[in-house]
mmCIF file of C-alpha atoms in Angstrom:
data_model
loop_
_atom_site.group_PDB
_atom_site.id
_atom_site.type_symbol
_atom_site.label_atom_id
_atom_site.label_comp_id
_atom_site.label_asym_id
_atom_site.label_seq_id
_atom_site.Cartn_x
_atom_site.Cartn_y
_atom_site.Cartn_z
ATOM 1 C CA UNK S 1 16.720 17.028 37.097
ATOM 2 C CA UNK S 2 17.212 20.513 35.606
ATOM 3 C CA UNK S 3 14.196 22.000 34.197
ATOM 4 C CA UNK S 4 16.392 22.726 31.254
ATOM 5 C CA UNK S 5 17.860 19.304 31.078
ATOM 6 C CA UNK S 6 14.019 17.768 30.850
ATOM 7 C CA UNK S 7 13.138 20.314 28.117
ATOM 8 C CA UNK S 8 16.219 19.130 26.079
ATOM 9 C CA UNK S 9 15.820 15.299 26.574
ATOM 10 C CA UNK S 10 11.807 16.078 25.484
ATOM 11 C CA UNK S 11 12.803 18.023 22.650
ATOM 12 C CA UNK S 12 15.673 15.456 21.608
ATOM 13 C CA UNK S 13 14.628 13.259 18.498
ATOM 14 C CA UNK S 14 13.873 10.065 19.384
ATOM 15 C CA UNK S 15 15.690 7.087 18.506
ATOM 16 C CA UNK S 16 13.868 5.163 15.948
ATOM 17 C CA UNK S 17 13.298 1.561 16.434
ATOM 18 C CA UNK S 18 12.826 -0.524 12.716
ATOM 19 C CA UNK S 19 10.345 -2.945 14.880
ATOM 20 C CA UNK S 20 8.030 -0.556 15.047
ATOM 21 C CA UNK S 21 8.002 0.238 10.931
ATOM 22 C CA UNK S 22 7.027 -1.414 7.853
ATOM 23 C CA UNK S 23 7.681 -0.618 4.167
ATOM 24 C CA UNK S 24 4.512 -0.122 1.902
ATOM 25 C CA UNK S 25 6.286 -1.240 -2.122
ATOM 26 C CA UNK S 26 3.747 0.234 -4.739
ATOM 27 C CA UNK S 27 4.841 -1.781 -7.438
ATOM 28 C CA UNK S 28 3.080 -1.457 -11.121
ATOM 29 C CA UNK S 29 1.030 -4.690 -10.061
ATOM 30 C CA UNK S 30 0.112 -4.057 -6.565
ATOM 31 C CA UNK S 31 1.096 -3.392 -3.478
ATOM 32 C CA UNK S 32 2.610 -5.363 -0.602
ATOM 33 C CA UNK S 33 3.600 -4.498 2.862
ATOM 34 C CA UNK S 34 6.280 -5.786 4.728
ATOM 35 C CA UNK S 35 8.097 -5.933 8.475
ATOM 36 C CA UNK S 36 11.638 -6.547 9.722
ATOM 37 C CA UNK S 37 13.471 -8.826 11.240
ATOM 38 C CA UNK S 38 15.186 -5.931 12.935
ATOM 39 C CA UNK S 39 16.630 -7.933 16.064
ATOM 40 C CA UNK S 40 17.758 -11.227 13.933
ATOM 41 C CA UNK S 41 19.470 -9.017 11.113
ATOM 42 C CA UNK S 42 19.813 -5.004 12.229
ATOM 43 C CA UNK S 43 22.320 -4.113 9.474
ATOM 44 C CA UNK S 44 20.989 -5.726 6.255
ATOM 45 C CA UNK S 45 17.225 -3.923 7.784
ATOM 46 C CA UNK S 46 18.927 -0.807 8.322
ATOM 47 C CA UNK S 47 20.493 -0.826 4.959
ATOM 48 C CA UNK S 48 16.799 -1.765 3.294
ATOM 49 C CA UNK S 49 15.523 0.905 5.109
ATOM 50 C CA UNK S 50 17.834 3.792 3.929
ATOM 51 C CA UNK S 51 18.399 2.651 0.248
ATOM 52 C CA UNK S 52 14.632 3.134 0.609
ATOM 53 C CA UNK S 53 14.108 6.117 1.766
ATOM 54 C CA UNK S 54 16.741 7.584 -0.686
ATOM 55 C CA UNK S 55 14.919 6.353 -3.919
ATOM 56 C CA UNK S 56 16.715 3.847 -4.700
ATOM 57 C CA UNK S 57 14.246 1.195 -5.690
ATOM 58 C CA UNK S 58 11.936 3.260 -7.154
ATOM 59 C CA UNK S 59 11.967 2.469 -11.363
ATOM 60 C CA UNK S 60 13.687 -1.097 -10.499
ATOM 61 C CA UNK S 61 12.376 -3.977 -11.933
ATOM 62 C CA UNK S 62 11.739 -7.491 -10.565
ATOM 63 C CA UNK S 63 13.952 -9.326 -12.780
ATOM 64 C CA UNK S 64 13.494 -13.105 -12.253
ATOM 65 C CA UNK S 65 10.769 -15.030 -10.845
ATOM 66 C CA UNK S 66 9.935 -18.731 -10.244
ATOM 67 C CA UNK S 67 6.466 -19.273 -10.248
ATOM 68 C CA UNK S 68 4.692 -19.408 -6.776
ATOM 69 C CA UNK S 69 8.367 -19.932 -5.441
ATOM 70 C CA UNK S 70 10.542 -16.675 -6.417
ATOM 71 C CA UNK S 71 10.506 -13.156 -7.066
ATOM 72 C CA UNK S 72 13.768 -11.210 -7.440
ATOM 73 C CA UNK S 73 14.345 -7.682 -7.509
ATOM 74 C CA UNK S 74 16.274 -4.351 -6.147
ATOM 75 C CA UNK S 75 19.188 -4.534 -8.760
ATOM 76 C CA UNK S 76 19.656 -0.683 -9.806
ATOM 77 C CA UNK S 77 20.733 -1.961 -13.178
ATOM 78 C CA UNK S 78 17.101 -3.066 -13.693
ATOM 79 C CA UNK S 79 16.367 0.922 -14.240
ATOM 80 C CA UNK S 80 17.669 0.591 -17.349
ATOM 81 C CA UNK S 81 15.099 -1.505 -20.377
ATOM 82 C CA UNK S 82 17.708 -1.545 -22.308
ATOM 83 C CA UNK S 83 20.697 -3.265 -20.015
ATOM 84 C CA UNK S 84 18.225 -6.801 -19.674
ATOM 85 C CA UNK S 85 21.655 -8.524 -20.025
ATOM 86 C CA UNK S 86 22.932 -6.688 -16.796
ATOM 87 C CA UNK S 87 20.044 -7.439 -15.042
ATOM 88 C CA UNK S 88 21.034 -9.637 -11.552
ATOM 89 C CA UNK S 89 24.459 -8.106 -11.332
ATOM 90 C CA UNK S 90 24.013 -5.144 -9.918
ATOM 91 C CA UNK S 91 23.859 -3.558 -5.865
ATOM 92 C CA UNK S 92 26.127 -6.179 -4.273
ATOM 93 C CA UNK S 93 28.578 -5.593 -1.936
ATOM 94 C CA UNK S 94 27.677 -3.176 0.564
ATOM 95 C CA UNK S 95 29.679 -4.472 3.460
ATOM 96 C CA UNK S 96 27.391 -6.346 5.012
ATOM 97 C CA UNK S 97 28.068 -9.465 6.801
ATOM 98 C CA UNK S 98 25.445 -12.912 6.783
ATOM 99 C CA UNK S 99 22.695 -12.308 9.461
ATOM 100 C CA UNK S 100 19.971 -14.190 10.692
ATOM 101 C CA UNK S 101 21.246 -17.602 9.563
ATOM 102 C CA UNK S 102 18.824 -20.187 11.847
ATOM 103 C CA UNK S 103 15.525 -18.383 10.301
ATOM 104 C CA UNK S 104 13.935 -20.349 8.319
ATOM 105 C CA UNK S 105 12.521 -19.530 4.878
ATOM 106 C CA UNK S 106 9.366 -19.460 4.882
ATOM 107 C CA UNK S 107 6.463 -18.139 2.318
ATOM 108 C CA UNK S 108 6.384 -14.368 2.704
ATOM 109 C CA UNK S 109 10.185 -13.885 3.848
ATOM 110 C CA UNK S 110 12.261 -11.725 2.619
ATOM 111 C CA UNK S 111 15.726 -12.223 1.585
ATOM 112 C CA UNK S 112 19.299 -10.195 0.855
ATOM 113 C CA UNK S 113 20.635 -11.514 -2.180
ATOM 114 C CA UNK S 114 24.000 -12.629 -2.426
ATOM 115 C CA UNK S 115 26.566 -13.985 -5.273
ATOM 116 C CA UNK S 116 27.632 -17.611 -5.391
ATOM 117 C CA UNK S 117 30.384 -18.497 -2.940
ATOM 118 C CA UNK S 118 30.120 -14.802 -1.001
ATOM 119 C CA UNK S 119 27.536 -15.064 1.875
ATOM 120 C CA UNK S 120 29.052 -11.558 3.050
ATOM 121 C CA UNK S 121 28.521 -9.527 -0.254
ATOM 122 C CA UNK S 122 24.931 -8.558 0.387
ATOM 123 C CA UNK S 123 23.506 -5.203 -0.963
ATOM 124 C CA UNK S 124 20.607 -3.736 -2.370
ATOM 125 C CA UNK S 125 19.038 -6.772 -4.413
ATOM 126 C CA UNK S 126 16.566 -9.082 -2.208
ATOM 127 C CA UNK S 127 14.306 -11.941 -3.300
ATOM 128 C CA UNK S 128 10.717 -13.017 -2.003
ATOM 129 C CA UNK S 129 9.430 -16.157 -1.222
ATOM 130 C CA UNK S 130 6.090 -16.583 -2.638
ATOM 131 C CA UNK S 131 5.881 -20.264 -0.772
ATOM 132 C CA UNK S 132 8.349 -21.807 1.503
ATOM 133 C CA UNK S 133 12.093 -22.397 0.674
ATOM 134 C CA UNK S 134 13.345 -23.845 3.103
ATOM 135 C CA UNK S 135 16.048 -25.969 0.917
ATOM 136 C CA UNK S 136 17.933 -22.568 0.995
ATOM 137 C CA UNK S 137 17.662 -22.258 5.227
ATOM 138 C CA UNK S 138 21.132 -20.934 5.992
ATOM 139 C CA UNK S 139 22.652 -19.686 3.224
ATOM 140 C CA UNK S 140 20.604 -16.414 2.361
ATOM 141 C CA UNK S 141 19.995 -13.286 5.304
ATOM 142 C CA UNK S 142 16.116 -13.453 6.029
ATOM 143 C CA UNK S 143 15.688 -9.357 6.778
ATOM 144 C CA UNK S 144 11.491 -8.846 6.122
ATOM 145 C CA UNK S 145 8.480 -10.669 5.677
ATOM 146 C CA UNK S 146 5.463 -9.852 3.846
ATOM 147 C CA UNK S 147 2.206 -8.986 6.326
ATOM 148 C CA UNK S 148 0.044 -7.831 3.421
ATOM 149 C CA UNK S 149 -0.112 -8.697 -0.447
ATOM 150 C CA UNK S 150 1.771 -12.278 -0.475
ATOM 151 C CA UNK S 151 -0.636 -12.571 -3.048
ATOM 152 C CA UNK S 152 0.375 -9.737 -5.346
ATOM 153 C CA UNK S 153 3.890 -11.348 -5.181
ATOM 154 C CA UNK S 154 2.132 -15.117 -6.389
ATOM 155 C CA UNK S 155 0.438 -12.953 -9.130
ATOM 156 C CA UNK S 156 4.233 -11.450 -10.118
ATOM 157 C CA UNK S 157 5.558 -14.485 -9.573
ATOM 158 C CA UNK S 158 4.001 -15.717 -12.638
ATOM 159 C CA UNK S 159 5.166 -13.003 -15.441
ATOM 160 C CA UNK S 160 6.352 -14.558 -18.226
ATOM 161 C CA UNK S 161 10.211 -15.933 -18.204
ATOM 162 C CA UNK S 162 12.634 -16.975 -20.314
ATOM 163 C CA UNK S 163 14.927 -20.180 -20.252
ATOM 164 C CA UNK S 164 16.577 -18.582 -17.575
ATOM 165 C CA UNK S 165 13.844 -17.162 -15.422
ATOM 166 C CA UNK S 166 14.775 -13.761 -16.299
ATOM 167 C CA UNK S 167 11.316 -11.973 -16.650
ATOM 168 C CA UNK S 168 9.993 -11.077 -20.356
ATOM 169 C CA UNK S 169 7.888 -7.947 -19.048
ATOM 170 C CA UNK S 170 8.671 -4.962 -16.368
ATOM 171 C CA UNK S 171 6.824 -5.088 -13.082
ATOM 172 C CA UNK S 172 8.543 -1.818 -11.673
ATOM 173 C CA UNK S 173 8.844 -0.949 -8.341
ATOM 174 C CA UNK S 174 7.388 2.803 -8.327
ATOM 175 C CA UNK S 175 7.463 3.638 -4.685
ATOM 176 C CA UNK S 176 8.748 1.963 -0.897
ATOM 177 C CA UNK S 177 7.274 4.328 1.770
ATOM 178 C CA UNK S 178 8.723 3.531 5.199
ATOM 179 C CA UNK S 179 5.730 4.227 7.971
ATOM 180 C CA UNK S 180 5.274 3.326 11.055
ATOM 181 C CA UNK S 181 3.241 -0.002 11.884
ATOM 182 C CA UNK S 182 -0.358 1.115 12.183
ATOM 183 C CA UNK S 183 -2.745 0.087 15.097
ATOM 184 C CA UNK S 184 -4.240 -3.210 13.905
ATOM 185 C CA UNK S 185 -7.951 -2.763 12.232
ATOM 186 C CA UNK S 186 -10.660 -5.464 13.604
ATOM 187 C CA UNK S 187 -11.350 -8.290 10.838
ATOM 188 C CA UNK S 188 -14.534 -7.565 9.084
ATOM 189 C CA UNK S 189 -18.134 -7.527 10.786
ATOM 190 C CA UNK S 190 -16.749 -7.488 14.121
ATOM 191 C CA UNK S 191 -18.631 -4.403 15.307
ATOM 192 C CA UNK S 192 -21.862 -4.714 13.839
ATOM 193 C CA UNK S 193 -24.536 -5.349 16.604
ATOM 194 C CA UNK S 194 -26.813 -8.871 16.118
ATOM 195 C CA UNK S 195 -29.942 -6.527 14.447
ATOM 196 C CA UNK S 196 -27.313 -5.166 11.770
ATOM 197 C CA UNK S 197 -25.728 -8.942 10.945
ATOM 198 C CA UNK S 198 -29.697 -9.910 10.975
ATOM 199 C CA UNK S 199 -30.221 -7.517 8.073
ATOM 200 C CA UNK S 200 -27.094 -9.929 5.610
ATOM 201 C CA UNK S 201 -27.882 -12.509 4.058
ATOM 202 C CA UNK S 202 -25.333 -14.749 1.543
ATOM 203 C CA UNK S 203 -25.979 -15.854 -1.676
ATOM 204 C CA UNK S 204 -24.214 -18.856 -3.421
ATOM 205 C CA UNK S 205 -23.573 -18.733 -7.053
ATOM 206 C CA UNK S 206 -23.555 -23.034 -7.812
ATOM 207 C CA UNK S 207 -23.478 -25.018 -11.026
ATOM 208 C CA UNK S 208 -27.119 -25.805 -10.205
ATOM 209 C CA UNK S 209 -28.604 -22.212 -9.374
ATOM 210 C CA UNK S 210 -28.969 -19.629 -6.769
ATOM 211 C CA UNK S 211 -29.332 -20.803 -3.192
ATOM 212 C CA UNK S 212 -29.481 -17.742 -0.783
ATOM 213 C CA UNK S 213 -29.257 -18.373 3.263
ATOM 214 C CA UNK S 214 -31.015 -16.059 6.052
ATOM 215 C CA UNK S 215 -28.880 -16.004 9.058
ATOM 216 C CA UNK S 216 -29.181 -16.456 12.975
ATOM 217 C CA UNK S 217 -26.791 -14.148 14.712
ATOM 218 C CA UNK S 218 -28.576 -13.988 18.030
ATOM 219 C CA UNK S 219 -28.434 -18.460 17.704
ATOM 220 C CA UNK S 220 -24.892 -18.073 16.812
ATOM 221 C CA UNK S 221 -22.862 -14.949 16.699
ATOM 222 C CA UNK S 222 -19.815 -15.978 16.330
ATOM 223 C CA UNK S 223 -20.328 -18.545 13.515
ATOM 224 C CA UNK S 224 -22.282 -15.791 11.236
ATOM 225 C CA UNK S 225 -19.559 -13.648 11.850
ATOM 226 C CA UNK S 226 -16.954 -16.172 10.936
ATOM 227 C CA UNK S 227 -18.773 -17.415 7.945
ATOM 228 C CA UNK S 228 -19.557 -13.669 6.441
ATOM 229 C CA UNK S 229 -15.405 -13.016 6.447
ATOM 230 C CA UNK S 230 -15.269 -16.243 4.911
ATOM 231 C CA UNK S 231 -17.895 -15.442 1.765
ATOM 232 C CA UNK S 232 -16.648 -11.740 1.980
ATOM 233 C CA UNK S 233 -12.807 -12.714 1.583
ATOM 234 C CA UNK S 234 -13.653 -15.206 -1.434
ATOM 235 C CA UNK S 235 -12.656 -18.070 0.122
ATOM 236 C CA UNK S 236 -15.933 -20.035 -1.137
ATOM 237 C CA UNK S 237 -14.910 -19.017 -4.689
ATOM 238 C CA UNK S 238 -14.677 -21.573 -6.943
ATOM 239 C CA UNK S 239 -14.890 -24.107 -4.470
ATOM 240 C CA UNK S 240 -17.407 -27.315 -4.990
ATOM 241 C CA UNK S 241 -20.012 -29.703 -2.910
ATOM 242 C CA UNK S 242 -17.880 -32.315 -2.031
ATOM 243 C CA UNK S 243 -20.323 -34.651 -0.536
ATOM 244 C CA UNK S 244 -23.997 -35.307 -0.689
ATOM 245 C CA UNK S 245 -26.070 -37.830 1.439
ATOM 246 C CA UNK S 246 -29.990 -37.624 0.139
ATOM 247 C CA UNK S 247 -32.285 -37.645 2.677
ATOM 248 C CA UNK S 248 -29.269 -36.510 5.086
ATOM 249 C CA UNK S 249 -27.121 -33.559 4.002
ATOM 250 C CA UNK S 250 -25.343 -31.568 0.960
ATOM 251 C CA UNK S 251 -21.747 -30.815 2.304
ATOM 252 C CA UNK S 252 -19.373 -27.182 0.862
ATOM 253 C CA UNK S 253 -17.096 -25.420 2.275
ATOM 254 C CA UNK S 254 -14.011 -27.417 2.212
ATOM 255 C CA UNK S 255 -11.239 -25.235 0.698
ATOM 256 C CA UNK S 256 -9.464 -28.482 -0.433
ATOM 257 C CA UNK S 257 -11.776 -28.424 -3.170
ATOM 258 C CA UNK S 258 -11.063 -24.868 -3.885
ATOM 259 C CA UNK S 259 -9.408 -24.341 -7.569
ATOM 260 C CA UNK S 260 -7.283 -21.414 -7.210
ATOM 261 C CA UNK S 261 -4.653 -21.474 -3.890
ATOM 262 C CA UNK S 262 -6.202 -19.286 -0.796
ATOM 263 C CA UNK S 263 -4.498 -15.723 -0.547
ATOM 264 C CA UNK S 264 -3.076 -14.553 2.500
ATOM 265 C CA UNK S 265 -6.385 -12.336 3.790
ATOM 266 C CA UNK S 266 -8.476 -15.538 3.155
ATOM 267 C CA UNK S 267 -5.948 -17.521 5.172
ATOM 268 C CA UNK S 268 -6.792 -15.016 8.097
ATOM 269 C CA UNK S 269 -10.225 -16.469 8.576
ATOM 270 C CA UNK S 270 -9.643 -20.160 8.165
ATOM 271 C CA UNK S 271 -8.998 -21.234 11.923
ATOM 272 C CA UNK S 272 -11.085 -23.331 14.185
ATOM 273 C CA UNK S 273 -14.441 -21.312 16.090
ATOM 274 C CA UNK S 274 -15.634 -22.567 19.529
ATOM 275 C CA UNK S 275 -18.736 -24.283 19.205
ATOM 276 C CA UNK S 276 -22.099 -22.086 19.945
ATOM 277 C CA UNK S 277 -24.512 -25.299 19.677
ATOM 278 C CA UNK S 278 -28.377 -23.924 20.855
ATOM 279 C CA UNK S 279 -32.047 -25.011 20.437
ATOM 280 C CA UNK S 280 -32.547 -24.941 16.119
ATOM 281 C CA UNK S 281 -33.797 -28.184 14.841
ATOM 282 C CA UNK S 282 -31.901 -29.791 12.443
ATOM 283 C CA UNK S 283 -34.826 -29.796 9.920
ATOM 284 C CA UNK S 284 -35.121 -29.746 6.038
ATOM 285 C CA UNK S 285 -33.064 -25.929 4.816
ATOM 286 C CA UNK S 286 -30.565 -25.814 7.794
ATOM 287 C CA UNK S 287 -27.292 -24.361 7.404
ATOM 288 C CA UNK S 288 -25.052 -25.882 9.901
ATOM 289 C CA UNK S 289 -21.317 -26.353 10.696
ATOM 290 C CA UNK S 290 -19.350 -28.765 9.958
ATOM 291 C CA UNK S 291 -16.817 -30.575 12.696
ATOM 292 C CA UNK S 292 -14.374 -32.846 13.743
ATOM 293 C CA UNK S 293 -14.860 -34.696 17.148
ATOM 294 C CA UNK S 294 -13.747 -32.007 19.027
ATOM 295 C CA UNK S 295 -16.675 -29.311 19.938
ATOM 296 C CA UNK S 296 -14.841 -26.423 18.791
ATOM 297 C CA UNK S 297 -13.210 -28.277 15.454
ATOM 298 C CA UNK S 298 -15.012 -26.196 13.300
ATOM 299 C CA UNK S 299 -13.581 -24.136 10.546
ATOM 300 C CA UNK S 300 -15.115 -24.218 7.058
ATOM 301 C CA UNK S 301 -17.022 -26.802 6.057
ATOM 302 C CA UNK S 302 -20.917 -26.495 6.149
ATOM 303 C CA UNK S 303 -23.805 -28.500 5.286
ATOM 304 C CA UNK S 304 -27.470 -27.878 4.581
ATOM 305 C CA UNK S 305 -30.514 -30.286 5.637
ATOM 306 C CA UNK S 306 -31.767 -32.116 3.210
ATOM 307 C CA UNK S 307 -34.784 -33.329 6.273
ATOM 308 C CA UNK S 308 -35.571 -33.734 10.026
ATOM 309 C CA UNK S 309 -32.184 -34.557 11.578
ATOM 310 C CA UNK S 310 -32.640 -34.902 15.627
ATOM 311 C CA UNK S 311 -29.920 -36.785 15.694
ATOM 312 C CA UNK S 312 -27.757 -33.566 14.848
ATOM 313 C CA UNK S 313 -29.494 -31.261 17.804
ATOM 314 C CA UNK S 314 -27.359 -29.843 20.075
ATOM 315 C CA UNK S 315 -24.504 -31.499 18.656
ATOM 316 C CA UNK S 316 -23.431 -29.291 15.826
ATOM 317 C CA UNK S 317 -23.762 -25.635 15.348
ATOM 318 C CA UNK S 318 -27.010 -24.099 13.541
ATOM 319 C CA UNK S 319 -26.282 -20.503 11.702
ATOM 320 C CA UNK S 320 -28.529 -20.155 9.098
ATOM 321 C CA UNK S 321 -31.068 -21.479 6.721
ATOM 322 C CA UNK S 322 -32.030 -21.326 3.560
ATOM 323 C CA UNK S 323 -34.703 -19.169 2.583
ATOM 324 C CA UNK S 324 -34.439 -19.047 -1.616
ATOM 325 C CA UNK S 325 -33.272 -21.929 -3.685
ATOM 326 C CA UNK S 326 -34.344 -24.905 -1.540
ATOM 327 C CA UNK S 327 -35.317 -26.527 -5.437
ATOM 328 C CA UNK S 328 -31.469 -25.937 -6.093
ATOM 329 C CA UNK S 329 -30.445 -28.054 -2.661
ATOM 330 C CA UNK S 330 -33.041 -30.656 -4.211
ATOM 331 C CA UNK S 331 -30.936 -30.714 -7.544
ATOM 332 C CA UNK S 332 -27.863 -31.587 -5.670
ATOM 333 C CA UNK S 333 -29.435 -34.374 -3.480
ATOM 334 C CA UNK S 334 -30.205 -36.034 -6.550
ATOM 335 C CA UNK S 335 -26.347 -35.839 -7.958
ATOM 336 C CA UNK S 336 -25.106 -39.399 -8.979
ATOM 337 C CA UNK S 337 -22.943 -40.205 -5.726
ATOM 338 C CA UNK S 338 -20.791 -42.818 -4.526
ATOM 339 C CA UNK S 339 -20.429 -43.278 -0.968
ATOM 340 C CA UNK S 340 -21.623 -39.712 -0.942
ATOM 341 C CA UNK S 341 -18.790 -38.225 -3.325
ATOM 342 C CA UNK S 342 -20.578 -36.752 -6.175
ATOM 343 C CA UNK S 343 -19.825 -38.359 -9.470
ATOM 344 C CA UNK S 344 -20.429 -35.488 -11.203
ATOM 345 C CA UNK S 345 -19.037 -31.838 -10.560
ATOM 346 C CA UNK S 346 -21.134 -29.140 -8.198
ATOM 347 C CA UNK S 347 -19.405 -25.833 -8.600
ATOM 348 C CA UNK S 348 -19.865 -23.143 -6.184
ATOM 349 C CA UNK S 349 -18.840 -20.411 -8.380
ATOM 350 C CA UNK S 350 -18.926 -17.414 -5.750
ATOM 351 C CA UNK S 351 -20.859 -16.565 -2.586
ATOM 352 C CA UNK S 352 -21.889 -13.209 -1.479
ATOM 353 C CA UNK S 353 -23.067 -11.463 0.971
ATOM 354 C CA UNK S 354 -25.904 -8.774 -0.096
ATOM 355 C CA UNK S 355 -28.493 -6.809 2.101
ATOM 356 C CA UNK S 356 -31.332 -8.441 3.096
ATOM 357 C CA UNK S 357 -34.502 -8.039 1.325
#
C-alpha cells in the first residue's frame, strides 16, 4: 500500500460504534448511566444518541411515573412549567420504525415511547423500567438499559402523582453526556493484601447493642472479602436476626428480611462464594457462613456461635469472630423463639466496616 494511502486511512476518523458508548443523565436527583442495544435497535440508539448530544434533553422533565414500575420522560414540551397540560405529547414521530420487538422488558430497560395504535411513531420521549414489565414485551422498542443508578430511577419513580400519574414536582434532566464505556473498576477490597483486610474490622448496629467482629483473611480470603462489599454496599441495613437456636447459633444476613428493596450495587455482591472451609473451631464468638447443601451455596447469611460446635468443623466456612459485644449475642440467645424464629423483632440497623483498633 502507498505510504500516502496508509497515512490517509490512519488519519481518517474512525467510525464510531454505539456498543462501545454509554450515556451518563445528570438529572436534578441523581445520576444514572446507561448502554445500548445498538445491534437489536441501531436507529431508535442512533437517534437517542444525537438528540443527545444536541441538547435536547437537557431542562426536560420526567413527567409520569409509576412507582417502582415507570418513569417517563424526553418530551421537549416538558421544558416548559407552565405547559403541564402538554406534557406526554410532545417528540413523536421521528420516522422511526418498531425495533427490537423479542427483547424482553426487563427492570433497567429502556424504552422509545410511542402513541396508542402507532408502533412506528417513535421519537424523542422514552420510559424506564424501574422493575420488570414484561406485560408490555412486544409492543414498545427496548433501545438502553440502565448499568448504574436503577436506584436513582426507584427513588424518581416515587415523586408525587396525580390521578393520572402525571408527576406533581420537576425532576429535570440537566445533562446526557455520551462517553465511551470505561474499563471496568475491580469491586471493592479486591486489591488489598491479607495484612491490610487484617487491619478491618465490622461493626453491627442491632436492636440489642454493638457487636463488632475481628476477621480471618489469611483462614478465608475470599469470604472476608465478600462479606466487607456486603456491609460496605448496605446490604445488612435494616435487615434482622431471623433465627436463633440457644446453645447453637444466632442466624443474620438473609436479605429477605431486609426492609427497604436491595439497589442495584448491592445486588452486585449477592451471588454464591466457593467454600474456603479450614482448621477454626466452631467455638462460642464464631462468625461463620451460612449454606445450602452444596459446598459453595453460600451467599449471605451468617451465624455466630453461641458454644463449642465440632459438629460444624470443616463443614462450613469460619471468617471471623467476635471480639466486642459477645453480652449483646447473649441478649439475642435469650429472645423468646419458636422453632428458632424469634418472637420478638432483632433489628440490625447498619453494619460497618471501621479500622481496626
Amino acid at each position: 500500500m502507498p505510504l500516502l494511502l496508509s497515512l490517509l486511512l490512519l488519519l481518517a476518523p474512525q467510525q464510531e460504534n454505539p456498543k462501545d458508548l454509554q450515556a451518563v443523565v445528570d438529572t436534578t436527583a441523581g445520576t444514572f448511566v446507561l448502554q445500548f442495544y445498538a445491534d437489536e435497535a441501531p436507529n431508535h440508539v442512533r437517534n437517542f444518541i444525537q438528540l443527545a448530544r444536541q441538547g435536547f434533553y437537557n431542562g426536560t422533565s420526567f413527567h409520569l411515573m409509576i412507582a417502582h414500575a415507570i418513569v417517563q420522560g424526553g418530551d421537549p414540551e416538558s421544558r416548559n412549567p407552565a405547559a403541564t397540560a402538554k406534557y406526554g405529547s410532545g417528540g413523536f414521530n421521528l420516522g422511526l420504525k418498531m425495533e427490537a420487538a423479542s427483547l424482553p422488558l426487563r427492570a433497567g430497560t429502556i424504552a422509545a415511547t410511542t402513541l396508542p395504535g402507532n408502533p412506528d411513531g417513535a421519537g424523542s420521549q422514552f420510559f424506564v423500567c424501574v422493575t420488570d414489565q414484561l406485560q408490555l414485551n412486544g409492543q414498545f422498542t427496548p433501545f438502553a438499559y440502565v448499568v448504574d443508578g436503577l436506584d436513582v430511577m426507584d427513588q424518581i419513580s416515587t415523586t408525587a402523582v396525580d390521578d393520572n400519574h402525571a408527576a406533581k414536582q420537576r425532576i429535570e434532566i440537566k445533562n446526557i453526556t455520551i462517553r465511551r464505556i470505561p474499563p471496568p473498576t475491580p469491586p471493592p477490597y479486591t486489591l488489598e493484601t491479607i495484612e491490610q483486610l487484617r487491619q478491618l474490622r465490622v461493626v453491627m448496629e442491632t436492636s440489642k447493642g454493638n457487636i463488632t467482629i475481628e476477621l480471618m483473611p489469611d483462614k478465608a480470603p475470599n469470604h472476608v472479602r465478600h462479606f466487607l462489599r456486603l456491609v460496605a454496599s448496605g446490604a445488612y441495613d435494616k435487615t434482622a436476626f431471623h433465627r436463633i437456636a440457644p446453645g447453637f447459633v444466632i442466624q443474620a444476613g438473609d436479605l429477605n428480611t431486609k426492609k427497604v428493596p436491595l439497589t442495584a450495587e448491592q445486588g452486585k455482591y449477592t451471588g454464591n462464594i466457593q467454600a474456603e472451609f479450614n482448621d477454626v473451631k466452631h467455638q462460642a464468638g464464631i462468625v461463620s457462613m451460612a449454606k445450602g447443601d452444596s459446598p459453595d451455596s453460600a451467599t449471605t447469611s451468617f451465624f455466630i456461635v453461641l458454644g463449642d460446635q465440632p459438629g460444624l468443623d470443616g463443614n462450613y466456612t469460619v471468617f471471623g469472630r467476635v471480639v466486642e459485644g459477645m453480652e449483646v449475642v447473649r441478649k439475642i440467645e435469650v429472645v423468646p423463639n419458636d422453632h428458632e424464629k424469634p418472637l420478638e423483632p432483632v433489628d440490625v440497623y447498619s453494619m460497618r466496616v471501621e479500622a481496626r483498633k
